[in-house]
PDB file of C-alpha atoms in Angstrom:
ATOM      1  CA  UNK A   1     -47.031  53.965  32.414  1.00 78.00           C
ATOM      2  CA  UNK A   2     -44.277  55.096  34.533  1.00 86.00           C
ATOM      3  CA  UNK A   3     -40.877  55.890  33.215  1.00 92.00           C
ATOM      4  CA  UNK A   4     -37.182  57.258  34.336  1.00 95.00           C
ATOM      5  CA  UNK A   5     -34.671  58.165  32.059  1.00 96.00           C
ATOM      6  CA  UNK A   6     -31.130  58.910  33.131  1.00 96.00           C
ATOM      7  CA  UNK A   7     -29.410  59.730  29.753  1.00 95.00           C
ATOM      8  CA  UNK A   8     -26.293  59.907  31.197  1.00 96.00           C
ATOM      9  CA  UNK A   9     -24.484  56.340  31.622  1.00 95.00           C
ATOM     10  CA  UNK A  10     -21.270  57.081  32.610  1.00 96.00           C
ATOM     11  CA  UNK A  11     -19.885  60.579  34.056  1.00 97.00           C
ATOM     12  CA  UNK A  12     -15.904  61.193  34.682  1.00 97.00           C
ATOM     13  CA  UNK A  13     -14.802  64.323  36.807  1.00 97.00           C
ATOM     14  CA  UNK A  14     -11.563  65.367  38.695  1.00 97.00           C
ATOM     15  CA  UNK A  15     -12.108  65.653  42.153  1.00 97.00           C
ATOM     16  CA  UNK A  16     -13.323  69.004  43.515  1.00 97.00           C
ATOM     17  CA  UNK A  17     -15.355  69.861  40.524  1.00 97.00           C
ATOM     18  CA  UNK A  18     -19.287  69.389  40.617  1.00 97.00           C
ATOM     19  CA  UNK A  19     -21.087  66.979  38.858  1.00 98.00           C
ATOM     20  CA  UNK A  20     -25.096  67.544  37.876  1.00 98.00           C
ATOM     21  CA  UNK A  21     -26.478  63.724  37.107  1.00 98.00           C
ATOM     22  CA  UNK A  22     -29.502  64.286  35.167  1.00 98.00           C
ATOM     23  CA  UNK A  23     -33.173  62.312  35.798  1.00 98.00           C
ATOM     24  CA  UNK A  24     -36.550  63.154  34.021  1.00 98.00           C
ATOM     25  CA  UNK A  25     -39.453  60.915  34.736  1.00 97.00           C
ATOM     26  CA  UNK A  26     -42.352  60.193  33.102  1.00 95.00           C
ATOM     27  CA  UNK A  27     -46.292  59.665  34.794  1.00 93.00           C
ATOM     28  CA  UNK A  28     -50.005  60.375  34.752  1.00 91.00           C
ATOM     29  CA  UNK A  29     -50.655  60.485  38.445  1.00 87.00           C
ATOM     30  CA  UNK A  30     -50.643  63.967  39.988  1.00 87.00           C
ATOM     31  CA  UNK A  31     -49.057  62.512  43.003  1.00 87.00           C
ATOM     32  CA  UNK A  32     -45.765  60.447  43.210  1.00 89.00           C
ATOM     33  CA  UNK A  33     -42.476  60.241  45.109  1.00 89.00           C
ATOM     34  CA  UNK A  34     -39.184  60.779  43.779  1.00 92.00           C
ATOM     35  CA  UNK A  35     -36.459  59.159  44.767  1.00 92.00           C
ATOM     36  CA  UNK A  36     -32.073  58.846  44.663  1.00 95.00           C
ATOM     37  CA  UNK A  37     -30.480  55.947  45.414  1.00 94.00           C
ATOM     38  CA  UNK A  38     -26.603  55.124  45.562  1.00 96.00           C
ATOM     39  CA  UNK A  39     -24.998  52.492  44.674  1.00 95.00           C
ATOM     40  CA  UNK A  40     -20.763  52.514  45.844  1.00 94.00           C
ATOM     41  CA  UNK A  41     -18.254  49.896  44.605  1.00 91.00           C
ATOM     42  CA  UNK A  42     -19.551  47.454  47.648  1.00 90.00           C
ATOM     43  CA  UNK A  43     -22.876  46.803  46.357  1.00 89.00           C
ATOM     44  CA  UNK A  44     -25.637  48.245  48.648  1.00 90.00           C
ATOM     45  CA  UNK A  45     -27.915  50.149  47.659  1.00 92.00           C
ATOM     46  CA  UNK A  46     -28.084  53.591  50.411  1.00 91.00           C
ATOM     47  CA  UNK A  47     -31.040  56.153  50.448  1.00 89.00           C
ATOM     48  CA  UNK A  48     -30.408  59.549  49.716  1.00 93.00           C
ATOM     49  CA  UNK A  49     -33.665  61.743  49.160  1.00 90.00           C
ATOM     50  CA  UNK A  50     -37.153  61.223  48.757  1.00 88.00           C
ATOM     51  CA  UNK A  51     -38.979  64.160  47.186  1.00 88.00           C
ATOM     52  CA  UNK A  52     -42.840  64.833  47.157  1.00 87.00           C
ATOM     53  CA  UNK A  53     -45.126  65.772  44.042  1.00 89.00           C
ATOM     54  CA  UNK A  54     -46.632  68.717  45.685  1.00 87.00           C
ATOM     55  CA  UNK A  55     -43.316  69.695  47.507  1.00 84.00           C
ATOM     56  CA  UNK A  56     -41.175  71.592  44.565  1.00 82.00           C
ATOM     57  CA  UNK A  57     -38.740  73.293  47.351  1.00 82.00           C
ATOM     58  CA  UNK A  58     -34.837  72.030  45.942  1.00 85.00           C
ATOM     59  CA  UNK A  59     -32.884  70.462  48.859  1.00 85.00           C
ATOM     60  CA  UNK A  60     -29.233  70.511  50.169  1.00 88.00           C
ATOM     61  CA  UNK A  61     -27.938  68.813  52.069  1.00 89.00           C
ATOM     62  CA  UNK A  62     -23.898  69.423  52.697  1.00 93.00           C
ATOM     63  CA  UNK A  63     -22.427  68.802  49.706  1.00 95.00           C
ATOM     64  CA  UNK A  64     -25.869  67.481  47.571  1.00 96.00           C
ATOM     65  CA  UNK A  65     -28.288  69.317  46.312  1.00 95.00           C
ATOM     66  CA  UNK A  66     -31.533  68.313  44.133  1.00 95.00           C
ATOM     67  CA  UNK A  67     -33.774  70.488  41.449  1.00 95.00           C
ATOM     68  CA  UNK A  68     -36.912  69.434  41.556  1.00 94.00           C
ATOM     69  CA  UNK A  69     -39.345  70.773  38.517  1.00 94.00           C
ATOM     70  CA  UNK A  70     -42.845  69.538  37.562  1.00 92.00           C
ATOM     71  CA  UNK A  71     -42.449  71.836  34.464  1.00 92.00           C
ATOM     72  CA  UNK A  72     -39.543  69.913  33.374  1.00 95.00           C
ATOM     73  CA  UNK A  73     -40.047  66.974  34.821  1.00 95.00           C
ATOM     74  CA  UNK A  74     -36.512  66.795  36.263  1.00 96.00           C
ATOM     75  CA  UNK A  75     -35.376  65.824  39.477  1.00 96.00           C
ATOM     76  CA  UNK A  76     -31.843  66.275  38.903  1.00 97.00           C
ATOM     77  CA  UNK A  77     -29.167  65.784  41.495  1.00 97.00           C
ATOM     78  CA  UNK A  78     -26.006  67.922  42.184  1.00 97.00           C
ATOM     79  CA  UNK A  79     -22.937  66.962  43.994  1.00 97.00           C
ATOM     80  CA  UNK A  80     -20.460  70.046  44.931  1.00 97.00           C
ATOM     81  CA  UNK A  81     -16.831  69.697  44.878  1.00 97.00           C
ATOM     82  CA  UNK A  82     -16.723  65.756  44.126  1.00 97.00           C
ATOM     83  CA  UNK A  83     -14.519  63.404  46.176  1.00 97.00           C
ATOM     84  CA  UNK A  84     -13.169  59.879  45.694  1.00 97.00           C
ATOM     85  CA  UNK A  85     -15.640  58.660  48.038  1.00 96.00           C
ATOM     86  CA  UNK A  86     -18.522  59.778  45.544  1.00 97.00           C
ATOM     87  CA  UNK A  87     -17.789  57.765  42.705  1.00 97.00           C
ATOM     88  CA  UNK A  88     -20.926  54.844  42.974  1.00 97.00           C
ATOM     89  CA  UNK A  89     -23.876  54.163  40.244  1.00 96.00           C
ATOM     90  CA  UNK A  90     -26.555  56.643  41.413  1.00 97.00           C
ATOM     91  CA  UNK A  91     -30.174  55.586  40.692  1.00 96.00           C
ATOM     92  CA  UNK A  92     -33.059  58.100  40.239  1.00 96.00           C
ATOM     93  CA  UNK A  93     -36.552  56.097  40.754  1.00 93.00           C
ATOM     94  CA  UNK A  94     -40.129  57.237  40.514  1.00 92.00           C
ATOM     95  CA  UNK A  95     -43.345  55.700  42.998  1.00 87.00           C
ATOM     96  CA  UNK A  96     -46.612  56.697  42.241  1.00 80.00           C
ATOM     97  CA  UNK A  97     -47.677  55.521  45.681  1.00 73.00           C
ATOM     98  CA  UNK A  98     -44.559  56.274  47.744  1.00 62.00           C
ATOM     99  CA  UNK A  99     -44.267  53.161  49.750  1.00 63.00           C
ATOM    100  CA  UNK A 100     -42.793  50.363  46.707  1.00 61.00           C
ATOM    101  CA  UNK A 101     -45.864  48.813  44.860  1.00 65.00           C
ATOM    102  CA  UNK A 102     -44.864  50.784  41.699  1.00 72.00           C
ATOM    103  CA  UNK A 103     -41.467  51.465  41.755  1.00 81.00           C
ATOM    104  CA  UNK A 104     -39.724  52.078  38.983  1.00 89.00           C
ATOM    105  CA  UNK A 105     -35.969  52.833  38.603  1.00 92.00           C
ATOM    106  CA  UNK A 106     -33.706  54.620  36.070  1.00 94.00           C
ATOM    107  CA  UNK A 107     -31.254  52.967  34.693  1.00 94.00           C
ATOM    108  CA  UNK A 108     -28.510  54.677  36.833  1.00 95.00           C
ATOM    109  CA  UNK A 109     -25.471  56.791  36.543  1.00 97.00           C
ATOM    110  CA  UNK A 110     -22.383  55.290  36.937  1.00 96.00           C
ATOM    111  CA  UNK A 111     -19.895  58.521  38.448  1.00 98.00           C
ATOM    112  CA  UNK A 112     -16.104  57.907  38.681  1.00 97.00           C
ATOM    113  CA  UNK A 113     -14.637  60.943  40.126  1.00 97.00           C
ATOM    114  CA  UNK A 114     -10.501  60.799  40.079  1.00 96.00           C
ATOM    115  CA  UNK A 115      -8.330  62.140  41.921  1.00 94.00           C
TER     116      UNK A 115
ATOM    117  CA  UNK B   1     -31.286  47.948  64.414  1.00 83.00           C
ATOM    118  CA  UNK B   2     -34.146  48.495  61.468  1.00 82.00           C
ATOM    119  CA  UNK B   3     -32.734  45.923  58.330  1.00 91.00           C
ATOM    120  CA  UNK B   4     -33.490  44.085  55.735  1.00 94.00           C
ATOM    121  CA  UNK B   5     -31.241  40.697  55.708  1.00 96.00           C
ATOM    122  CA  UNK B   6     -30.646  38.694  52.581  1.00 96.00           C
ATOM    123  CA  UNK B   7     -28.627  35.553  52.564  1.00 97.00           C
ATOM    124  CA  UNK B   8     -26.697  33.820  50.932  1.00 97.00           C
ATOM    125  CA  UNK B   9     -24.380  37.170  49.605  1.00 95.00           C
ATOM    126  CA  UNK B  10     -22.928  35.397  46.756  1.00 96.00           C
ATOM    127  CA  UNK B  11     -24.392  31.891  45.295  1.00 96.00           C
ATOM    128  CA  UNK B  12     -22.726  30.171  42.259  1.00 96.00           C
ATOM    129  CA  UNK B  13     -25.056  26.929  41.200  1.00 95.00           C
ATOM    130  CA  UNK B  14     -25.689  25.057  37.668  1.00 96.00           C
ATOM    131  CA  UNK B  15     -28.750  25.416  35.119  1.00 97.00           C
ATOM    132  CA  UNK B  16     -31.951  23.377  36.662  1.00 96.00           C
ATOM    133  CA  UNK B  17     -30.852  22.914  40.321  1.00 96.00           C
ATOM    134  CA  UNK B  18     -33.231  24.770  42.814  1.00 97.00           C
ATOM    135  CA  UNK B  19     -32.313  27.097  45.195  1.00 97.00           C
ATOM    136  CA  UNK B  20     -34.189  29.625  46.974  1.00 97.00           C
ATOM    137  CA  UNK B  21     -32.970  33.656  48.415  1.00 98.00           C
ATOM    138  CA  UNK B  22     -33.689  34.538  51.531  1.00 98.00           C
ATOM    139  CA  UNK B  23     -35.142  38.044  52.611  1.00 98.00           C
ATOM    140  CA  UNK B  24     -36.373  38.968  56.345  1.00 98.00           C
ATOM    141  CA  UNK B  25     -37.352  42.329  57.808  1.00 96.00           C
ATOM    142  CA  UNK B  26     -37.543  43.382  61.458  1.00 95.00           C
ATOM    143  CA  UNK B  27     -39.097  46.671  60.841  1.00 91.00           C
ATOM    144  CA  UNK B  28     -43.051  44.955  60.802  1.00 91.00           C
ATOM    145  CA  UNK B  29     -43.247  46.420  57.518  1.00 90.00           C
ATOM    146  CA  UNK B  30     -46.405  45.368  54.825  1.00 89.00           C
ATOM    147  CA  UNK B  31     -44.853  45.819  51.692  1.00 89.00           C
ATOM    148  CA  UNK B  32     -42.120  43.382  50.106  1.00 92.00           C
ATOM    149  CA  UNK B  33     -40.403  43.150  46.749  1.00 94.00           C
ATOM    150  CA  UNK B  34     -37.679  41.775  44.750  1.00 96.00           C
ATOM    151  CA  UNK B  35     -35.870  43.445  42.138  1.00 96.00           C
ATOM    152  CA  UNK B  36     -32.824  41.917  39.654  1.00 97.00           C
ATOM    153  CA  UNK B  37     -30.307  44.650  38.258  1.00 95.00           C
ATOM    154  CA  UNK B  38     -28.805  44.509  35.097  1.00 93.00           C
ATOM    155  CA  UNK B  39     -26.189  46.492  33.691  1.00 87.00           C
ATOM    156  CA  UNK B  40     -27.790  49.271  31.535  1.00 84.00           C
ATOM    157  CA  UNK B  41     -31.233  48.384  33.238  1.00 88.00           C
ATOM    158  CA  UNK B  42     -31.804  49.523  36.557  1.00 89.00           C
ATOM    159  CA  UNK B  43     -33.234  47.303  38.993  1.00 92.00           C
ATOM    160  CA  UNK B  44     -36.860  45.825  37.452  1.00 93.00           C
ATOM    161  CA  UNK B  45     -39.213  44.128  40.389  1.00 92.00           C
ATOM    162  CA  UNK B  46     -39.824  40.755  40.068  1.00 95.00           C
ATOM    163  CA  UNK B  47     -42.449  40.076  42.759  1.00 95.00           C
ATOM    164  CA  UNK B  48     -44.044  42.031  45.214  1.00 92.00           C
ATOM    165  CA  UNK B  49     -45.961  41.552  48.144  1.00 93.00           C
ATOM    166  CA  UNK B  50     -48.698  43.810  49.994  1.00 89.00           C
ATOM    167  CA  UNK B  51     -49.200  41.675  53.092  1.00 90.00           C
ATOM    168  CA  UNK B  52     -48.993  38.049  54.474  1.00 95.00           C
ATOM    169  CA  UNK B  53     -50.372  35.754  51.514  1.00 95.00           C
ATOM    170  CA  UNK B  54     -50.890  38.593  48.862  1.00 93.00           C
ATOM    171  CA  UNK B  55     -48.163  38.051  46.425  1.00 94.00           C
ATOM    172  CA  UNK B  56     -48.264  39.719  42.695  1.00 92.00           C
ATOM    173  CA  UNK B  57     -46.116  39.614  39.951  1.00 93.00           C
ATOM    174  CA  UNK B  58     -43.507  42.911  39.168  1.00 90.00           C
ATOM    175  CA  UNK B  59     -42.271  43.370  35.431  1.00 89.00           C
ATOM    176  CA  UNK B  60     -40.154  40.374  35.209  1.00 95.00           C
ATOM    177  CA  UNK B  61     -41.551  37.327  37.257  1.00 96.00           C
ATOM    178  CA  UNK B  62     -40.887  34.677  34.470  1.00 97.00           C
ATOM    179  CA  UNK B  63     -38.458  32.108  36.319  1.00 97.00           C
ATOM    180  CA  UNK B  64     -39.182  33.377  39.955  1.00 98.00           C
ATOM    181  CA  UNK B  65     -41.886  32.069  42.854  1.00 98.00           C
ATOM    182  CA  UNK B  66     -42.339  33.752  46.168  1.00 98.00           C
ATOM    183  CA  UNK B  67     -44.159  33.056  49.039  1.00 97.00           C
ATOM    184  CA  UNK B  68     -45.307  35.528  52.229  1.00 97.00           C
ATOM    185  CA  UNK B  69     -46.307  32.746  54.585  1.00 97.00           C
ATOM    186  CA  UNK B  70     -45.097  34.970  57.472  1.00 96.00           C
ATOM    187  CA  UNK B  71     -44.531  39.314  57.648  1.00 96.00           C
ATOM    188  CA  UNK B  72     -41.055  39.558  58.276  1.00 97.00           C
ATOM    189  CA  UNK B  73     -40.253  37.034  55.195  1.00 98.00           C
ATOM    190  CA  UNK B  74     -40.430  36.775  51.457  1.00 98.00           C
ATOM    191  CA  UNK B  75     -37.819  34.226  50.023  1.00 98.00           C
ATOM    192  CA  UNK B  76     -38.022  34.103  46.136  1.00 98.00           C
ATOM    193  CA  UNK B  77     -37.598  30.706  44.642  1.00 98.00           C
ATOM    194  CA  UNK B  78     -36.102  30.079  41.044  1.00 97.00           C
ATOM    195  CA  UNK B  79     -37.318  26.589  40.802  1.00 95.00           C
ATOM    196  CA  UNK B  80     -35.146  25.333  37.672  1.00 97.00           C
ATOM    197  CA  UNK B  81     -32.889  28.099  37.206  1.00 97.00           C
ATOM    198  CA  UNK B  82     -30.832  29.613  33.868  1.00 97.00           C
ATOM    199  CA  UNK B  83     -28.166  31.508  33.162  1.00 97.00           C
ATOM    200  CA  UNK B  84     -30.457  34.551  31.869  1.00 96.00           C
ATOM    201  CA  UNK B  85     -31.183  34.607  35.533  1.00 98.00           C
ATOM    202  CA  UNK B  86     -27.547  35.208  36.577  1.00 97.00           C
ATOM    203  CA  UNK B  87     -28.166  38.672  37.960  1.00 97.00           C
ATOM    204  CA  UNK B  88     -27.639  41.065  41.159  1.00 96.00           C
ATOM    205  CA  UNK B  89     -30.956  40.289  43.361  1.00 97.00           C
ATOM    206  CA  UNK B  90     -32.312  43.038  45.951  1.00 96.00           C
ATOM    207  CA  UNK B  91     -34.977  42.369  48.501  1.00 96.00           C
ATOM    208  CA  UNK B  92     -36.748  45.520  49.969  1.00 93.00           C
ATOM    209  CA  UNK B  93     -39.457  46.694  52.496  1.00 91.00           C
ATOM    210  CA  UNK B  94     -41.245  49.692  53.349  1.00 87.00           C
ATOM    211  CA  UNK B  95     -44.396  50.377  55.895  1.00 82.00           C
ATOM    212  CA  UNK B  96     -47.588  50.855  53.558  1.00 71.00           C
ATOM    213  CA  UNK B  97     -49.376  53.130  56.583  1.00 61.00           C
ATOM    214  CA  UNK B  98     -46.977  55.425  56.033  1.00 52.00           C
ATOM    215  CA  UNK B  99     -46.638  56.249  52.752  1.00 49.00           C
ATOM    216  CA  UNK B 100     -47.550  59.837  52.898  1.00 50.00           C
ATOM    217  CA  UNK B 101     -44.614  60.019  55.316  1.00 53.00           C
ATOM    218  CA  UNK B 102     -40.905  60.014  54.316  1.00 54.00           C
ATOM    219  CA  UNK B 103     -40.743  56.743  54.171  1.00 65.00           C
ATOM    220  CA  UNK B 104     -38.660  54.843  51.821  1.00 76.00           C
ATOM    221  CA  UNK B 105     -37.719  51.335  50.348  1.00 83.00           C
ATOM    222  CA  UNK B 106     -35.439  49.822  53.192  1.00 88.00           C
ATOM    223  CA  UNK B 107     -32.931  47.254  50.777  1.00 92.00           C
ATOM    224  CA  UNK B 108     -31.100  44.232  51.673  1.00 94.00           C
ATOM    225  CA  UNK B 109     -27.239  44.285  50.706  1.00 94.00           C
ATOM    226  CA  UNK B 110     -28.100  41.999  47.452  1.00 95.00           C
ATOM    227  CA  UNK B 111     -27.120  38.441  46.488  1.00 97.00           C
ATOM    228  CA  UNK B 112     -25.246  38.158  43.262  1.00 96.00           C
ATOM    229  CA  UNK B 113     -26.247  34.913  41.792  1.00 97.00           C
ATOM    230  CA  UNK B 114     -24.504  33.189  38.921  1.00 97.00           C
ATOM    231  CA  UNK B 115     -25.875  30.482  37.088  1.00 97.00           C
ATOM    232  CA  UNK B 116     -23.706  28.304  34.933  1.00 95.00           C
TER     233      UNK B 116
END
């Protein structure tokens, strides 16, 4: 069975510092999709990365970055010098057939970065 | 614009009376769900649905119908609802053909649901 474990449930910084939230996952298949997902004050949930099995490059993207390891498996996510505007429960989430069917989702990190 | 519409946004209603959530897609997507989230618990599907009349149960269907009469909908029913149901509710989407794509689960903007 599936699993994702974010052991972190709640995570305080000052703004400008850089937060790592953690997510390991848990599967048999040799091929799944990883996934973030945030979650701000309002409610909606907003798409930030999907991340292959087979693909173990680590991705940026402005001030986000993600660690991807199989040996680990981690697929922890990195925000640089934090603002206000990041604080939001982040989910990490794990599909063994990357389109929904089994989609399981951590049980989220909620951020509050002050200012 | 590609979205996945849920109404109503917030619903307050009493133990036993029946009310259904809607969900439509314009994106001609295959694949349909419904997830609660809990605090603590992530989001846990309820129902999912491959394709027009192929509905299955998630991990938590207890309390919930659905129906997939047409592609672009999937309205989940609570047919005498509790207050263990009183919950955040997501609908989502994706295209199954492309899967091995970067695709991803399109969400609705969530109904928060209290039952008293």
């Amino acid at each position: 069975a599936q699993k994702v474990t974010q052991a972190q449930t709640e995570i305080s910084v000052v703004e400008k510092e850089d937060v790592t939230l953690d997510c390991v996952y848990e599967t048999r298949d040799t091929t799944y999709y990883l996934f973030w997902y945030k979650q701000p004050p309002s409610g909606e949930l907003v798409f930030l990365i999907r991340r292959n099995s087979f693909d173990e490059q680590n991705e940026i993207s402005g001030r986000y970055s993600w660690n991807f390891q199989k040996s680990t498996s981690s697929f922890n996510f990195t925000i640089t010098a934090s603002q206000v505007v990041d604080s939001a429960v982040y989910f990490c989430a794990l599909s063994e057939d990357g389109y929904g069917q089994n989609f399981v989702f951590g049980p989220g990190t909620r951020l509050s970065v002050l200012p | 614009e590609a979205q996945v519409t849920q109404n109503p946004r917030y619903l307050i209603t009493v133990t036993g009376k029946k009310l259904t959530v809607t969900c439509s897609q314009n994106m001609n997507h295959e694949y349909m769900s419904w997830y609660r989230q809990d605090p603590g618990l992530g989001l846990r599907q309820i129902y999912y649905s491959m394709n027009v009349e192929v509905t299955d149960k998630g991990d938590v269907p207890e309390g919930y119908k659905v129906s997939r009469k047409e592609k672009r909908n999937f309205p989940l029913i609570l047919e005498s609802p509790s207050p263990n149901q009183t919950s955040l509710y997501f609908c989502a989407s994706s295209s199954v053909r492309t899967a091995s794509t970067n695709e991803k689960l399109f969400f609705g903007s969530g109904t928060q649901l209290s039952v008293l």
